[in-house]
mmCIF file of C-alpha atoms and ligand atoms in Angstrom:
data_model
loop_
_atom_site.group_PDB
_atom_site.id
_atom_site.type_symbol
_atom_site.label_atom_id
_atom_site.label_comp_id
_atom_site.label_asym_id
_atom_site.label_seq_id
_atom_site.Cartn_x
_atom_site.Cartn_y
_atom_site.Cartn_z
ATOM 1 C CA MET A 1 0.072 -0.142 0.147
ATOM 2 C CA SER A 2 1.262 3.517 -0.611
ATOM 3 C CA ASN A 3 0.859 6.500 1.537
ATOM 4 C CA GLN A 4 -2.448 8.280 1.199
ATOM 5 C CA ILE A 5 -4.298 11.189 2.472
ATOM 6 C CA ASP A 6 -7.889 11.103 3.840
ATOM 7 C CA GLY A 7 -8.862 14.388 5.032
ATOM 8 C CA ASP A 8 -6.569 15.284 8.270
ATOM 9 C CA GLU A 9 -5.263 11.750 8.318
ATOM 10 C CA TYR A 10 -2.268 10.699 6.368
ATOM 11 C CA ARG A 11 -1.794 6.702 5.982
ATOM 12 C CA ILE A 12 1.848 5.688 6.230
ATOM 13 C CA SER A 13 2.625 2.364 4.556
ATOM 14 C CA GLU A 14 4.517 -0.618 6.682
ATOM 15 C CA GLU A 15 7.506 0.002 4.362
ATOM 16 C CA ASP A 16 7.991 3.559 5.458
ATOM 17 C CA LYS A 17 7.282 2.693 9.066
ATOM 18 C CA ASP A 18 10.033 0.244 9.065
ATOM 19 C CA HIS A 19 12.206 2.547 7.320
ATOM 20 C CA PHE A 20 11.538 5.307 10.327
ATOM 21 C CA ALA A 21 12.181 2.518 12.989
ATOM 22 C CA GLU A 22 15.321 0.985 11.293
ATOM 23 C CA CYS A 23 17.056 4.093 9.833
ATOM 24 C CA GLY A 24 15.783 6.784 12.293
ATOM 25 C CA TYR A 25 14.356 9.151 9.258
ATOM 26 C CA VAL A 26 11.877 8.331 6.350
ATOM 27 C CA HIS A 27 10.709 10.411 3.441
ATOM 28 C CA LEU A 28 6.882 10.735 3.199
ATOM 29 C CA ARG A 29 5.596 11.979 -0.219
ATOM 30 C CA GLY A 30 2.896 14.238 -0.419
ATOM 31 C CA LEU A 31 1.912 14.759 3.090
ATOM 32 C CA LEU A 32 0.523 18.299 2.121
ATOM 33 C CA THR A 33 -1.040 19.139 -1.236
ATOM 34 C CA ALA A 34 0.102 22.051 -3.456
ATOM 35 C CA GLU A 35 -3.155 23.801 -2.228
ATOM 36 C CA ASP A 36 -2.194 22.894 1.529
ATOM 37 C CA VAL A 37 1.045 24.772 1.159
ATOM 38 C CA SER A 38 -0.058 27.617 -0.640
ATOM 39 C CA GLU A 39 -2.469 28.160 2.234
ATOM 40 C CA LEU A 40 0.337 28.439 4.414
ATOM 41 C CA GLU A 41 2.935 30.200 2.437
ATOM 42 C CA GLY A 42 1.518 33.608 2.948
ATOM 43 C CA THR A 43 1.800 33.598 6.653
ATOM 44 C CA TYR A 44 5.194 31.756 6.427
ATOM 45 C CA ASP A 45 6.719 34.753 4.275
ATOM 46 C CA ARG A 46 5.032 37.448 6.554
ATOM 47 C CA PHE A 47 7.303 35.796 9.546
ATOM 48 C CA LEU A 48 10.159 35.962 7.142
ATOM 49 C CA ARG A 49 9.454 39.874 6.390
ATOM 50 C CA ARG A 50 9.199 40.501 10.158
ATOM 51 C CA GLU A 51 5.506 41.433 9.548
ATOM 52 C CA ILE A 52 4.523 39.309 12.551
ATOM 53 C CA GLU A 53 6.882 40.341 15.498
ATOM 54 C CA VAL A 54 9.217 37.327 16.913
ATOM 55 C CA PRO A 55 10.996 38.637 20.076
ATOM 56 C CA GLY A 56 14.377 38.587 20.727
ATOM 57 C CA LYS A 57 16.661 35.383 19.836
ATOM 58 C CA ASP A 58 13.511 33.625 18.288
ATOM 59 C CA TYR A 59 14.518 35.722 14.937
ATOM 60 C CA CYS A 60 17.959 34.779 14.451
ATOM 61 C CA ASP A 61 20.504 33.193 12.106
ATOM 62 C CA MET A 62 21.348 29.465 12.597
ATOM 63 C CA ALA A 63 24.669 30.081 10.319
ATOM 64 C CA GLY A 64 26.023 32.757 12.604
ATOM 65 C CA ASP A 65 26.228 34.325 16.134
ATOM 66 C CA TYR A 66 23.296 36.163 17.608
ATOM 67 C CA GLY A 67 25.127 39.415 16.386
ATOM 68 C CA ARG A 68 24.313 39.249 12.898
ATOM 69 C CA GLU A 69 22.386 41.834 11.448
ATOM 70 C CA PRO A 70 19.054 40.127 9.789
ATOM 71 C CA GLU A 71 20.205 41.529 6.407
ATOM 72 C CA ASP A 72 23.366 39.441 6.581
ATOM 73 C CA PHE A 73 21.370 36.425 7.698
ATOM 74 C CA SER A 74 22.133 32.943 5.915
ATOM 75 C CA ILE A 75 19.664 30.733 7.595
ATOM 76 C CA ILE A 76 16.684 32.666 8.773
ATOM 77 C CA ASN A 77 15.401 30.747 12.025
ATOM 78 C CA VAL A 78 11.952 31.766 13.462
ATOM 79 C CA MET A 79 11.258 29.574 16.663
ATOM 80 C CA LEU A 80 7.769 29.019 18.215
ATOM 81 C CA PRO A 81 5.740 30.730 15.247
ATOM 82 C CA ARG A 82 2.457 28.843 16.729
ATOM 83 C CA ARG A 83 3.364 30.891 19.932
ATOM 84 C CA TYR A 84 3.694 34.316 18.179
ATOM 85 C CA TYR A 85 0.856 33.720 15.785
ATOM 86 C CA PRO A 86 -1.871 31.241 17.416
ATOM 87 C CA GLN A 87 -4.137 31.493 14.190
ATOM 88 C CA TRP A 88 -1.727 29.165 12.902
ATOM 89 C CA GLN A 89 -2.435 26.522 15.813
ATOM 90 C CA GLY A 90 -4.172 23.642 14.458
ATOM 91 C CA ASN A 91 -3.416 24.159 10.786
ATOM 92 C CA ILE A 92 -3.292 21.479 8.176
ATOM 93 C CA PHE A 93 0.281 20.690 8.524
ATOM 94 C CA GLU A 94 -0.282 20.363 12.266
ATOM 95 C CA ARG A 95 -3.124 18.241 11.673
ATOM 96 C CA ARG A 96 -1.671 15.497 9.256
ATOM 97 C CA ALA A 97 1.691 15.543 11.053
ATOM 98 C CA ALA A 98 -0.145 14.358 14.170
ATOM 99 C CA SER A 99 -1.851 11.581 12.286
ATOM 100 C CA ALA A 100 1.595 10.462 11.066
ATOM 101 C CA ALA A 101 3.402 11.005 14.298
ATOM 102 C CA ARG A 102 0.890 8.578 15.813
ATOM 103 C CA GLN A 103 1.466 5.929 13.414
ATOM 104 C CA LEU A 104 5.212 6.311 13.535
ATOM 105 C CA CYS A 105 5.665 6.631 17.448
ATOM 106 C CA GLY A 106 2.345 5.513 19.233
ATOM 107 C CA ASP A 107 -0.031 7.311 21.294
ATOM 108 C CA GLY A 108 0.596 10.388 23.551
ATOM 109 C CA MET A 109 2.403 12.559 21.252
ATOM 110 C CA ALA A 110 2.253 16.416 21.269
ATOM 111 C CA ILE A 111 3.532 19.115 19.724
ATOM 112 C CA ASP A 112 6.960 19.974 21.542
ATOM 113 C CA TYR A 113 7.921 23.093 19.283
ATOM 114 C CA ASP A 114 7.636 24.479 15.832
ATOM 115 C CA GLN A 115 10.420 26.385 13.695
ATOM 116 C CA LEU A 116 10.777 27.862 10.292
ATOM 117 C CA LEU A 117 14.197 27.322 8.541
ATOM 118 C CA ALA A 118 14.752 29.737 5.462
ATOM 119 C CA LYS A 119 18.079 29.594 3.737
ATOM 120 C CA GLN A 120 18.637 32.511 1.785
ATOM 121 C CA PRO A 121 19.962 32.491 -2.215
ATOM 122 C CA TYR A 122 23.372 32.214 -2.913
ATOM 123 C CA LYS A 123 24.500 31.215 0.604
ATOM 124 C CA GLU A 124 27.249 28.932 0.638
ATOM 125 C CA ASP A 125 27.710 28.956 4.519
ATOM 126 C CA ALA A 126 24.064 28.189 4.829
ATOM 127 C CA VAL A 127 25.146 24.942 6.415
ATOM 128 C CA PHE A 128 23.491 23.202 9.329
ATOM 129 C CA ALA A 129 26.413 20.988 10.983
ATOM 130 C CA TRP A 130 25.991 17.163 11.658
ATOM 131 C CA HIS A 131 23.947 16.947 14.878
ATOM 132 C CA GLN A 132 21.859 14.757 16.943
ATOM 133 C CA ASP A 133 18.589 16.658 18.189
ATOM 134 C CA MET A 134 19.195 14.790 21.470
ATOM 135 C CA ALA A 135 22.296 16.891 22.108
ATOM 136 C CA TYR A 136 19.964 20.011 22.397
ATOM 137 C CA TRP A 137 17.159 18.629 24.483
ATOM 138 C CA PRO A 138 16.779 17.373 28.037
ATOM 139 C CA ASP A 139 16.945 13.871 28.690
ATOM 140 C CA THR A 140 13.768 12.143 29.779
ATOM 141 C CA PRO A 141 12.549 8.684 30.185
ATOM 142 C CA ASP A 142 10.332 8.667 27.179
ATOM 143 C CA THR A 143 12.694 9.721 24.123
ATOM 144 C CA ARG A 144 9.990 9.196 21.386
ATOM 145 C CA THR A 145 10.341 11.711 18.923
ATOM 146 C CA ALA A 146 8.968 12.598 15.249
ATOM 147 C CA THR A 147 10.292 15.659 13.829
ATOM 148 C CA PHE A 148 8.558 16.594 10.485
ATOM 149 C CA TRP A 149 10.516 18.745 8.053
ATOM 150 C CA LEU A 150 8.093 20.094 5.290
ATOM 151 C CA ALA A 151 9.552 21.283 2.081
ATOM 152 C CA ILE A 152 7.724 24.766 1.207
ATOM 153 C CA ASP A 153 10.145 24.728 -1.887
ATOM 154 C CA ASP A 154 11.514 21.869 -3.890
ATOM 155 C CA SER A 155 14.594 20.775 -1.472
ATOM 156 C CA THR A 156 17.578 19.847 -3.483
ATOM 157 C CA ILE A 157 21.151 19.062 -3.113
ATOM 158 C CA ALA A 158 21.979 22.341 -4.625
ATOM 159 C CA ASN A 159 19.914 24.388 -2.192
ATOM 160 C CA GLY A 160 20.730 22.400 1.046
ATOM 161 C CA CYS A 161 18.286 19.564 1.321
ATOM 162 C CA MET A 162 18.446 17.383 4.665
ATOM 163 C CA ARG A 163 20.774 14.783 4.762
ATOM 164 C CA PHE A 164 21.212 11.788 7.261
ATOM 165 C CA VAL A 165 23.519 9.285 8.312
ATOM 166 C CA PRO A 166 21.233 6.054 8.576
ATOM 167 C CA ALA A 167 20.790 3.918 11.600
ATOM 168 C CA THR A 168 22.936 6.153 13.957
ATOM 169 C CA ASN A 169 19.580 6.446 15.850
ATOM 170 C CA ARG A 170 20.702 3.013 17.235
ATOM 171 C CA GLU A 171 23.831 3.789 18.464
ATOM 172 C CA ARG A 172 24.364 3.448 22.357
ATOM 173 C CA GLU A 173 25.899 6.802 23.122
ATOM 174 C CA LEU A 174 25.211 10.199 21.750
ATOM 175 C CA ARG A 175 28.493 11.537 19.938
ATOM 176 C CA PRO A 176 30.133 14.579 21.347
ATOM 177 C CA HIS A 177 28.683 18.006 20.170
ATOM 178 C CA THR A 178 30.207 21.502 20.602
ATOM 179 C CA PRO A 179 28.976 24.938 19.879
ATOM 180 C CA GLN A 180 29.496 26.163 16.422
ATOM 181 C CA PHE A 181 29.732 30.071 16.958
ATOM 182 C CA GLY A 182 30.962 30.836 20.316
ATOM 183 C CA ASP A 183 29.418 29.558 23.302
ATOM 184 C CA ARG A 184 25.237 29.102 23.817
ATOM 185 C CA GLY A 185 25.156 32.526 24.790
ATOM 186 C CA ASP A 186 26.403 33.767 21.370
ATOM 187 C CA SER A 187 24.611 31.161 19.100
ATOM 188 C CA HIS A 188 22.599 28.139 19.376
ATOM 189 C CA ALA A 189 24.095 26.015 16.880
ATOM 190 C CA LEU A 190 25.598 22.538 18.081
ATOM 191 C CA GLY A 191 27.551 20.329 15.722
ATOM 192 C CA THR A 192 29.723 16.931 15.725
ATOM 193 C CA ASP A 193 32.218 15.556 13.053
ATOM 194 C CA LEU A 194 31.352 12.612 10.959
ATOM 195 C CA MET A 195 33.154 9.219 11.556
ATOM 196 C CA GLU A 196 34.975 7.675 8.737
ATOM 197 C CA SER A 197 32.662 4.732 8.678
ATOM 198 C CA ASP A 198 29.362 7.085 8.281
ATOM 199 C CA GLU A 199 27.871 7.104 5.016
ATOM 200 C CA PRO A 200 25.576 9.834 4.639
ATOM 201 C CA VAL A 201 22.329 10.131 2.193
ATOM 202 C CA PRO A 202 21.020 13.494 0.826
ATOM 203 C CA VAL A 203 17.227 13.359 0.883
ATOM 204 C CA PRO A 204 15.928 15.741 -1.777
ATOM 205 C CA ILE A 205 12.191 16.037 -1.632
ATOM 206 C CA SER A 206 9.476 18.127 -3.175
ATOM 207 C CA ARG A 207 7.379 20.838 -2.209
ATOM 208 C CA GLY A 208 4.420 19.348 0.127
ATOM 209 C CA ASP A 209 6.696 16.358 1.278
ATOM 210 C CA VAL A 210 8.471 15.753 4.475
ATOM 211 C CA THR A 211 11.112 14.103 6.179
ATOM 212 C CA VAL A 212 10.784 12.727 9.521
ATOM 213 C CA HIS A 213 13.599 12.133 12.000
ATOM 214 C CA ASN A 214 13.852 11.019 15.564
ATOM 215 C CA GLU A 215 15.788 12.226 18.326
ATOM 216 C CA ARG A 216 18.927 10.456 17.841
ATOM 217 C CA VAL A 217 19.655 10.116 14.007
ATOM 218 C CA MET A 218 22.750 12.389 12.846
ATOM 219 C CA HIS A 219 21.592 14.904 10.413
ATOM 220 C CA GLY A 220 22.762 18.157 8.621
ATOM 221 C CA SER A 221 22.442 19.970 5.634
ATOM 222 C CA GLY A 222 24.674 21.901 3.128
ATOM 223 C CA GLY A 223 24.610 25.449 1.716
ATOM 224 C CA ASN A 224 22.400 27.107 -0.702
ATOM 225 C CA SER A 225 23.873 27.644 -4.093
ATOM 226 C CA THR A 226 21.063 28.535 -6.062
ATOM 227 C CA ALA A 227 19.050 31.635 -6.814
ATOM 228 C CA GLY A 228 16.080 30.716 -4.806
ATOM 229 C CA PHE A 229 15.225 30.373 -1.129
ATOM 230 C CA ARG A 230 15.147 26.838 0.723
ATOM 231 C CA ARG A 231 12.177 27.164 2.965
ATOM 232 C CA ALA A 232 11.400 24.689 5.422
ATOM 233 C CA TYR A 233 8.557 24.315 8.186
ATOM 234 C CA VAL A 234 9.287 22.192 11.149
ATOM 235 C CA ILE A 235 6.984 20.293 13.736
ATOM 236 C CA ALA A 236 8.665 18.434 16.413
ATOM 237 C CA PHE A 237 6.419 15.876 18.451
ATOM 238 C CA ARG A 238 7.631 14.431 21.685
ATOM 239 C CA SER A 239 5.828 12.315 23.897
ATOM 240 C CA GLU A 240 2.942 14.650 26.489
ATOM 241 C CA ASP A 241 5.114 13.150 29.297
ATOM 242 C CA THR A 242 8.417 14.509 27.894
ATOM 243 C CA VAL A 243 6.914 17.711 27.044
ATOM 244 C CA ALA A 244 5.535 18.269 30.556
ATOM 245 C CA ILE A 245 8.907 17.635 32.204
ATOM 246 C CA GLU A 246 10.567 20.149 29.714
ATOM 247 C CA ARG A 247 8.079 22.737 30.743
ATOM 248 C CA GLN A 248 8.618 21.967 34.401
ATOM 249 C CA LEU A 249 12.312 22.672 33.823
ATOM 250 C CA GLY A 250 11.452 25.837 32.092
ATOM 251 C CA PHE A 251 12.601 24.195 28.896
ATOM 252 C CA THR A 252 10.693 25.643 25.745
ATOM 253 C CA HIS A 253 12.621 25.706 22.898
ATOM 254 C CA SER A 254 12.951 29.410 22.799
ATOM 255 C CA HIS A 255 16.266 30.867 22.241
ATOM 256 C CA ASN A 256 14.886 33.619 24.906
ATOM 257 C CA ASP A 257 14.701 30.736 27.600
ATOM 258 C CA SER A 258 16.960 31.434 30.519
ATOM 259 C CA GLY A 259 20.782 30.756 30.031
ATOM 260 C CA ASP A 260 20.670 28.606 33.425
ATOM 261 C CA VAL A 261 18.060 26.276 31.466
ATOM 262 C CA LEU A 262 19.608 26.025 28.404
ATOM 263 C CA ASN A 263 23.032 25.379 29.915
ATOM 264 C CA GLN A 264 21.606 22.291 31.643
ATOM 265 C CA VAL A 265 21.331 20.824 28.021
ATOM 266 C CA GLY A 266 23.170 21.059 24.904
ATOM 267 C CA VAL A 267 26.869 20.576 25.045
ATOM 268 C CA GLU A 268 26.765 18.572 28.256
ATOM 269 C CA GLY A 269 24.441 16.276 26.483
ATOM 270 C CA GLN A 270 27.649 14.686 24.931
ATOM 271 C CA THR A 271 27.934 12.176 27.955
ATOM 272 C CA ARG A 272 24.470 10.893 27.747
HETATM 273 O O1 AKG B 301 16.703 22.446 7.923
HETATM 274 C C1 AKG B 301 17.891 22.116 8.157
HETATM 275 O O2 AKG B 301 18.820 22.105 7.151
HETATM 276 C C2 AKG B 301 18.169 21.422 9.236
HETATM 277 C C3 AKG B 301 17.064 21.260 10.172
HETATM 278 C C4 AKG B 301 17.093 20.258 11.397
HETATM 279 O O3 AKG B 301 18.415 20.059 11.685
HETATM 280 C C5 AKG B 301 16.045 20.002 12.347
HETATM 281 O O4 AKG B 301 15.209 20.297 11.912
HETATM 282 O O5 AKG B 301 16.483 19.215 13.097
#
């Protein structure tokens, strides 16, 4: 059976579920139709143009430190768009992704955070270093995750599509991560090196498709050498219990969370 849309539901084939479990990521074609994407796009671009207010470090560059001026950003990052524009809550991407998260991870999954990641044209440094998301996050007993990465533009090797190292989700230890641009007060980005045995797989996808990855798989992306944007809309699901623990710690995935909270996770995560 191939994947199919039925209203808010997206039915995932057994083959794709197995791929997610084995490799730590999967490409789901057509989670959203062209019309669905167009419906989201107007709001997405209003965020990029700063017509919707996003406070402090939640509008930042993921390819540099917080000191960069917006006109110099290489990867425009908008954290928590659903917080700053509540009208977006319950949109078609959230609904279909919730259906897919349930099939991939089971019941009791909740939206932990959302994020817009737009690589500007001709930005060779719009690179996401190799990393595992758990290096950024508090460790909790239930680590189930499904992070949905929706292509607003066709995502290609030339404009910096996602790439994964399959099955690294099954390694026992997290790899050691270090901050990429100063310390965590200067920028958010963490990274780690590939090992010689790693065999990365680029995953180009079309507008309306998603990749979904889990908390431990190694992933990253290259720069944008094209004349167009590479726009992505990310929604991360974790278990309801995990989200509750994070919030008790004061961890909301906002870059404006207190430094004390951010320092409890991140680089120190390398020992987990
Ligand atoms: O957008 C990208 O290139 C990377 C995104 C990413 O690492 C993530 O969503 O976990």
